[in-house]
XYZ file of C-alpha atoms in Angstrom:
442
model
C -10.030 118.582 33.683
C -8.335 115.945 35.758
C -9.014 116.827 39.368
C -6.771 114.019 40.551
C -3.617 115.532 38.949
C -1.020 116.813 41.459
C -0.888 120.583 41.904
C 2.200 122.478 40.646
C 3.723 125.395 42.559
C 5.904 127.759 40.496
C 8.594 129.488 42.603
C 8.950 133.157 41.798
C 11.929 133.933 39.605
C 14.357 136.568 40.817
C 15.068 139.449 38.535
C 18.615 140.636 37.881
C 18.139 143.574 40.182
C 16.879 141.251 42.899
C 19.875 138.969 42.442
C 22.243 141.909 42.648
C 20.323 143.141 45.644
C 20.525 139.719 47.232
C 24.235 139.617 46.521
C 24.728 143.047 48.079
C 22.602 141.999 51.029
C 24.731 138.882 51.505
C 27.875 140.968 51.147
C 26.549 143.463 53.690
C 25.634 140.676 56.102
C 29.011 138.950 55.934
C 30.858 142.254 55.965
C 28.923 143.296 59.048
C 29.718 139.942 60.635
C 33.411 140.468 59.860
C 33.290 143.988 61.276
C 31.584 142.860 64.483
C 34.054 140.011 64.940
C 37.045 142.254 64.291
C 35.747 145.052 66.514
C 35.136 142.592 69.342
C 38.682 141.222 69.130
C 40.157 144.693 68.716
C 38.263 145.703 71.839
C 39.768 142.744 73.685
C 43.242 143.642 72.398
C 42.692 147.246 73.404
C 41.733 146.123 76.911
C 44.928 144.046 77.052
C 46.979 147.067 76.031
C 45.282 149.286 78.598
C 45.797 146.625 81.263
C 49.517 146.647 80.475
C 49.621 150.448 80.582
C 47.626 150.660 83.853
C 49.052 147.661 85.745
C 52.259 146.121 84.355
C 54.111 149.301 83.420
C 53.541 151.057 86.796
C 54.766 147.901 88.572
C 57.937 147.706 86.443
C 58.556 151.439 86.864
C 58.092 151.156 90.639
C 60.544 148.235 90.771
C 63.172 150.244 88.883
C 62.663 153.251 91.169
C 62.787 150.980 94.234
C 66.079 149.476 93.104
C 67.554 152.936 92.531
C 66.459 154.045 96.008
C 67.943 150.930 97.617
C 71.296 151.445 95.896
C 71.337 155.049 97.081
C 70.442 153.994 100.651
C 73.188 151.379 100.609
C 75.674 154.036 99.511
C 74.633 156.471 102.246
C 74.717 153.739 104.903
C 78.208 152.712 103.795
C 79.454 156.294 103.965
C 77.912 156.704 107.417
C 79.679 153.561 108.600
C 82.990 155.143 107.540
C 82.492 158.844 108.312
C 79.755 158.713 111.012
C 78.297 161.923 109.594
C 74.602 162.376 110.629
C 73.937 164.054 107.267
C 74.061 160.624 105.632
C 71.272 159.446 107.948
C 69.030 162.254 106.650
C 69.867 161.344 103.056
C 69.196 157.689 103.887
C 65.753 158.605 105.313
C 64.873 160.609 102.199
C 65.577 157.594 100.005
C 63.746 155.404 102.502
C 60.625 157.516 101.977
C 60.919 157.040 98.185
C 61.281 153.281 98.635
C 58.164 153.102 100.808
C 56.201 155.058 98.212
C 57.255 152.614 95.493
C 56.266 149.658 97.694
C 52.847 151.286 98.096
C 52.559 151.553 94.302
C 53.328 147.838 93.984
C 50.640 146.997 96.532
C 47.994 148.940 94.588
C 49.004 147.849 91.060
C 48.187 144.149 90.985
C 51.445 142.910 92.553
C 50.304 142.433 96.160
C 52.013 139.077 96.696
C 55.369 140.302 95.411
C 54.941 143.581 97.292
C 54.250 141.701 100.527
C 57.511 139.755 100.210
C 59.472 142.900 99.341
C 57.957 144.796 102.252
C 58.979 142.036 104.690
C 62.520 142.121 103.343
C 62.550 145.906 103.445
C 61.380 145.934 107.069
C 64.276 143.616 107.876
C 66.572 146.021 106.010
C 65.160 148.947 108.024
C 65.871 147.072 111.232
C 69.468 146.424 110.190
C 69.941 150.084 109.247
C 68.548 151.197 112.616
C 71.128 149.024 114.369
C 73.896 150.526 112.214
C 72.844 154.080 113.001
C 72.595 153.169 116.697
C 76.220 152.013 116.667
C 75.627 148.275 117.252
C 78.748 146.225 116.477
C 78.469 143.892 113.484
C 75.423 145.734 112.141
C 77.218 146.765 108.945
C 77.625 143.121 107.841
C 73.989 142.403 108.695
C 72.901 145.472 106.708
C 74.875 144.419 103.630
C 73.422 140.898 103.813
C 69.892 142.269 104.167
C 70.442 144.709 101.284
C 71.754 141.927 99.056
C 68.690 139.767 99.764
C 66.364 142.686 99.103
C 68.046 143.644 95.808
C 67.952 140.025 94.656
C 64.230 139.899 95.424
C 63.625 143.156 93.538
C 65.578 141.882 90.509
C 63.737 138.550 90.576
C 60.383 140.316 90.761
C 61.350 142.583 87.849
C 62.390 139.597 85.727
C 59.139 137.806 86.561
C 57.011 140.840 85.680
C 58.951 141.321 82.459
C 58.377 137.671 81.521
C 54.690 138.123 82.305
C 54.590 141.141 80.000
C 56.173 139.152 77.168
C 53.589 136.398 77.746
C 50.751 138.907 77.502
C 52.214 140.335 74.301
C 52.587 136.844 72.834
C 48.971 136.091 73.709
C 47.887 139.333 72.065
C 49.919 138.344 69.020
C 48.106 135.007 68.775
C 44.798 136.754 69.201
C 45.656 139.139 66.368
C 46.564 136.230 64.108
C 43.289 134.433 64.889
C 41.374 137.638 64.269
C 42.993 138.066 60.885
C 42.308 134.455 59.879
C 38.611 134.505 60.802
C 38.101 137.960 59.343
C 39.522 136.721 56.055
C 37.231 133.655 56.075
C 34.077 135.674 56.756
C 35.008 138.387 54.286
C 35.898 135.846 51.605
C 32.450 134.248 51.964
C 30.827 137.598 51.316
C 33.198 138.173 48.407
C 32.181 134.918 46.776
C 28.496 135.927 47.048
C 29.047 139.420 45.740
C 32.356 139.279 43.903
C 33.874 142.612 43.153
C 32.098 144.468 45.982
C 33.297 142.929 49.255
C 37.029 143.751 48.812
C 36.255 147.459 48.838
C 34.412 147.096 52.132
C 36.913 144.891 53.917
C 40.128 146.427 52.596
C 40.605 148.951 55.379
C 39.875 146.500 58.188
C 42.054 143.770 56.741
C 44.981 146.120 56.136
C 44.740 147.717 59.570
C 44.610 144.378 61.376
C 47.603 143.183 59.387
C 49.525 146.275 60.485
C 48.552 145.701 64.102
C 49.664 142.090 63.900
C 53.000 143.189 62.437
C 53.318 145.878 65.129
C 52.714 143.260 67.829
C 55.463 141.059 66.379
C 57.947 143.936 66.141
C 57.263 145.246 69.658
C 57.487 141.748 71.137
C 60.855 141.374 69.359
C 62.154 144.560 71.022
C 61.661 147.073 68.178
C 60.100 149.751 70.391
C 60.382 152.473 67.706
C 58.166 150.682 65.188
C 55.181 152.742 63.975
C 52.209 150.779 62.514
C 51.223 153.916 60.531
C 47.470 153.518 60.929
C 45.430 156.690 60.164
C 43.529 158.295 63.027
C 39.787 158.140 63.412
C 38.587 154.782 64.786
C 39.160 152.077 67.405
C 41.969 150.557 65.385
C 43.862 153.838 65.465
C 43.242 154.069 69.239
C 44.734 150.622 69.667
C 47.679 151.593 67.451
C 48.215 154.703 69.582
C 48.114 152.600 72.751
C 50.679 150.240 71.233
C 52.932 153.204 70.373
C 52.664 154.642 73.890
C 53.324 151.243 75.406
C 56.385 150.728 73.201
C 57.753 154.183 74.049
C 57.298 153.547 77.759
C 58.926 150.131 77.528
C 61.883 151.679 75.718
C 62.272 154.330 78.422
C 62.099 151.709 81.172
C 64.616 149.510 79.388
C 67.069 152.405 79.011
C 66.510 153.537 82.590
C 67.209 150.106 83.998
C 70.322 149.475 81.913
C 72.021 152.773 81.248
C 70.693 155.852 83.050
C 72.726 157.674 85.695
C 71.224 156.997 89.151
C 72.111 160.537 90.274
C 70.765 162.709 87.425
C 68.477 160.165 85.668
C 70.054 161.240 82.368
C 71.065 158.723 79.657
C 74.510 157.216 80.220
C 77.439 156.185 78.042
C 75.658 153.508 76.008
C 72.807 155.853 75.079
C 75.279 158.639 74.234
C 77.298 156.366 71.964
C 74.131 155.117 70.266
C 72.948 158.691 69.695
C 76.277 159.705 68.126
C 76.405 156.633 65.893
C 72.897 157.363 64.624
C 73.808 160.995 63.913
C 76.933 159.940 62.049
C 74.956 157.389 60.061
C 72.392 160.025 59.002
C 75.158 162.181 57.488
C 73.603 165.474 58.673
C 75.925 167.925 60.512
C 75.456 168.339 64.272
C 77.150 169.906 67.289
C 78.666 167.736 70.041
C 79.006 169.687 73.307
C 81.131 168.294 76.152
C 80.576 170.143 79.456
C 82.899 169.779 82.443
C 82.916 171.481 85.869
C 86.136 173.266 86.841
C 87.363 172.971 90.466
C 84.570 170.535 91.337
C 86.729 168.056 93.288
C 87.999 170.680 95.790
C 84.389 171.845 96.176
C 83.277 168.303 97.043
C 86.206 167.798 99.393
C 85.458 171.084 101.149
C 81.653 170.913 101.443
C 81.115 167.144 101.469
C 79.683 164.419 99.281
C 76.049 165.497 99.697
C 76.694 169.072 98.507
C 78.731 167.732 95.591
C 75.913 165.415 94.538
C 73.429 168.269 94.874
C 75.527 170.438 92.557
C 75.764 167.625 89.988
C 71.987 167.126 90.064
C 71.502 170.862 89.658
C 73.887 170.902 86.686
C 72.024 168.041 85.010
C 68.690 169.822 85.527
C 69.814 173.165 84.145
C 71.571 171.573 81.150
C 68.408 169.645 80.370
C 66.287 172.792 80.770
C 68.551 174.823 78.452
C 68.441 172.139 75.750
C 64.674 171.852 76.066
C 64.214 175.623 75.725
C 66.846 176.437 73.096
C 67.920 173.142 71.534
C 64.779 172.218 69.630
C 63.159 168.778 69.396
C 66.381 167.212 68.068
C 68.361 168.060 71.222
C 69.863 165.282 73.373
C 71.387 165.394 76.886
C 73.529 162.698 78.499
C 75.592 162.214 81.672
C 78.978 160.608 81.038
C 79.638 160.339 84.772
C 81.002 162.495 87.564
C 80.981 166.153 86.515
C 80.974 165.481 82.743
C 77.829 166.093 80.674
C 77.081 165.818 76.954
C 74.728 167.706 74.642
C 74.033 166.789 71.003
C 72.374 169.638 69.122
C 71.664 171.088 65.689
C 74.639 173.215 64.693
C 72.678 176.489 64.818
C 71.482 175.811 68.387
C 74.875 175.148 69.988
C 75.802 178.748 70.888
C 72.430 179.774 72.435
C 72.283 176.543 74.439
C 75.857 176.944 75.747
C 75.200 180.576 76.672
C 71.996 179.589 78.479
C 73.804 176.795 80.379
C 76.627 179.119 81.441
C 74.229 181.894 82.538
C 72.088 179.483 84.568
C 75.098 177.746 86.119
C 76.834 180.985 87.127
C 73.605 182.219 88.735
C 73.011 178.998 90.683
C 76.494 177.822 91.714
C 77.116 180.809 94.043
C 74.136 179.679 96.141
C 76.129 176.603 97.138
C 79.006 178.547 98.745
C 79.099 180.090 102.194
C 79.091 183.898 102.386
C 82.666 183.834 103.673
C 83.899 181.727 100.751
C 82.005 183.889 98.246
C 83.579 187.018 99.689
C 86.997 185.395 99.357
C 86.193 184.336 95.790
C 86.754 180.637 96.416
C 88.080 178.062 98.879
C 91.390 176.737 100.134
C 92.163 173.100 99.449
C 94.657 170.515 98.227
C 95.136 169.831 94.548
C 95.618 166.362 93.084
C 99.306 166.504 94.039
C 98.560 167.291 97.691
C 99.639 170.923 97.430
C 97.586 173.433 99.412
C 96.322 176.245 97.180
C 93.356 178.508 96.434
C 90.518 177.304 94.161
C 88.094 179.819 92.633
C 84.327 179.301 92.535
C 83.310 176.293 90.427
C 82.775 177.166 86.762
C 81.679 175.219 83.711
C 83.676 174.759 80.499
C 82.015 173.497 77.322
C 83.856 172.128 74.294
C 81.746 172.289 71.115
C 82.690 170.149 68.115
C 80.870 170.840 64.851
C 80.680 167.398 63.252
C 80.217 167.096 59.520
C 79.144 164.093 57.519
C 82.581 162.620 56.840
C 85.051 163.912 59.460
C 84.538 161.215 62.102
C 84.090 157.489 61.728
C 82.840 156.692 65.235
C 81.661 158.132 68.548
C 85.096 157.378 70.036
C 86.762 159.733 67.538
C 84.330 162.503 68.474
C 84.980 161.999 72.198
C 88.753 162.212 71.681
C 88.431 165.422 69.693
C 86.113 166.926 72.327
C 88.611 166.080 75.102
C 91.317 168.121 73.341
C 89.018 171.103 72.861
C 87.832 170.834 76.473
C 91.420 171.138 77.721
C 91.778 174.325 75.687
C 88.487 175.728 77.018
C 89.529 175.069 80.637
C 92.637 177.212 80.163
C 90.398 180.308 80.029
C 89.317 181.492 83.518
C 85.612 181.456 84.339
C 82.714 179.689 82.687
C 83.085 179.630 78.908
C 82.595 177.579 75.784
C 84.859 176.991 72.808
C 83.502 176.102 69.373
C 85.688 174.205 66.914
C 84.982 172.581 63.592
C 85.891 168.924 63.305
C 89.009 169.826 61.333
C 90.258 172.270 63.972
C 89.604 169.760 66.748
C 91.609 167.064 65.011
């Protein structure tokens, strides 16, 4: 035996089971690494979404509410300058309280610098309004100039916050893309070590992240109705739900800022037209209800602008309540303007909704008349031709058009048909509704 010969060390050979086990272990390791990486980035994305929901959205909502309050204050101040009615001062103070509340929201929602500037401008506006109400000469011009500066500052702040929101969404989009890329790399490494096993482990994560990335792109592009369609049960679904809530809130804010009536907060003409076009495109039959107040102008002339606005707000509230209770989830309420309201309903819900609106309106409208006028059954006033005559208590007339799938080509055609039916409904005394098929209305 040669003792000087070098020693030989034989490495243990792995059995097939051990190789498979090693492959599964490698797959499990890389899959776990991919899961940890994805969960970490999803957590960061979820925090971004919650930050938007808790900070950016309240700020944007407060800015919209502040702008609405300022416009209302400007209107009341202008009417006071003309009529010198102290009632407009009270209305101005009510809106002033709302504006101060919204400024407080801005100061506590991560917009302290912008809120500080707006508060300084608003204090200047308050000073100008105080001079106007005290009767100082030239104060009306100063008030308008102060209001214009304040509204410009509010609009600029809203645009800046909106741009910031788009930047955050773009950053989240980039983060989602990076997450997808690195998740694919890590998962592919595990797949190469244990081919045929890793895809089954990573499929759900990969697909869900892809959906989230697509949802981020669509929401950033303005498609607020996009649904990523991720099943419930984990953090990814929570993030998807947060994205859906954020998109819904953004859509509401966008519609409020562009289209909603400042008096009733109901969707305006653009939203109504869009709703009708979508219903026509679907081809399913629906009922278009056009509600109008009878003798409203004499009421406003007799009792004043504030009482008229109060009655319009009341009408919007009770119409919305009736549709919510009797119209089903597919019901829609809009405010065309003035004393004209719109309801879009399933055909079988039109009659109960109209009856509920009429019953509620008749019960509430009498509370807005003086006992003397109620006893007389109405008020004396001038009609549109300047002739003095008697006007009964305000009533509501509703024209109902049953729209089929092929009778109307546009929302304009429906509105014209409803106007004809409304004229017929107003010929009948008292609150009433008239139902016509699309053929009868034409």
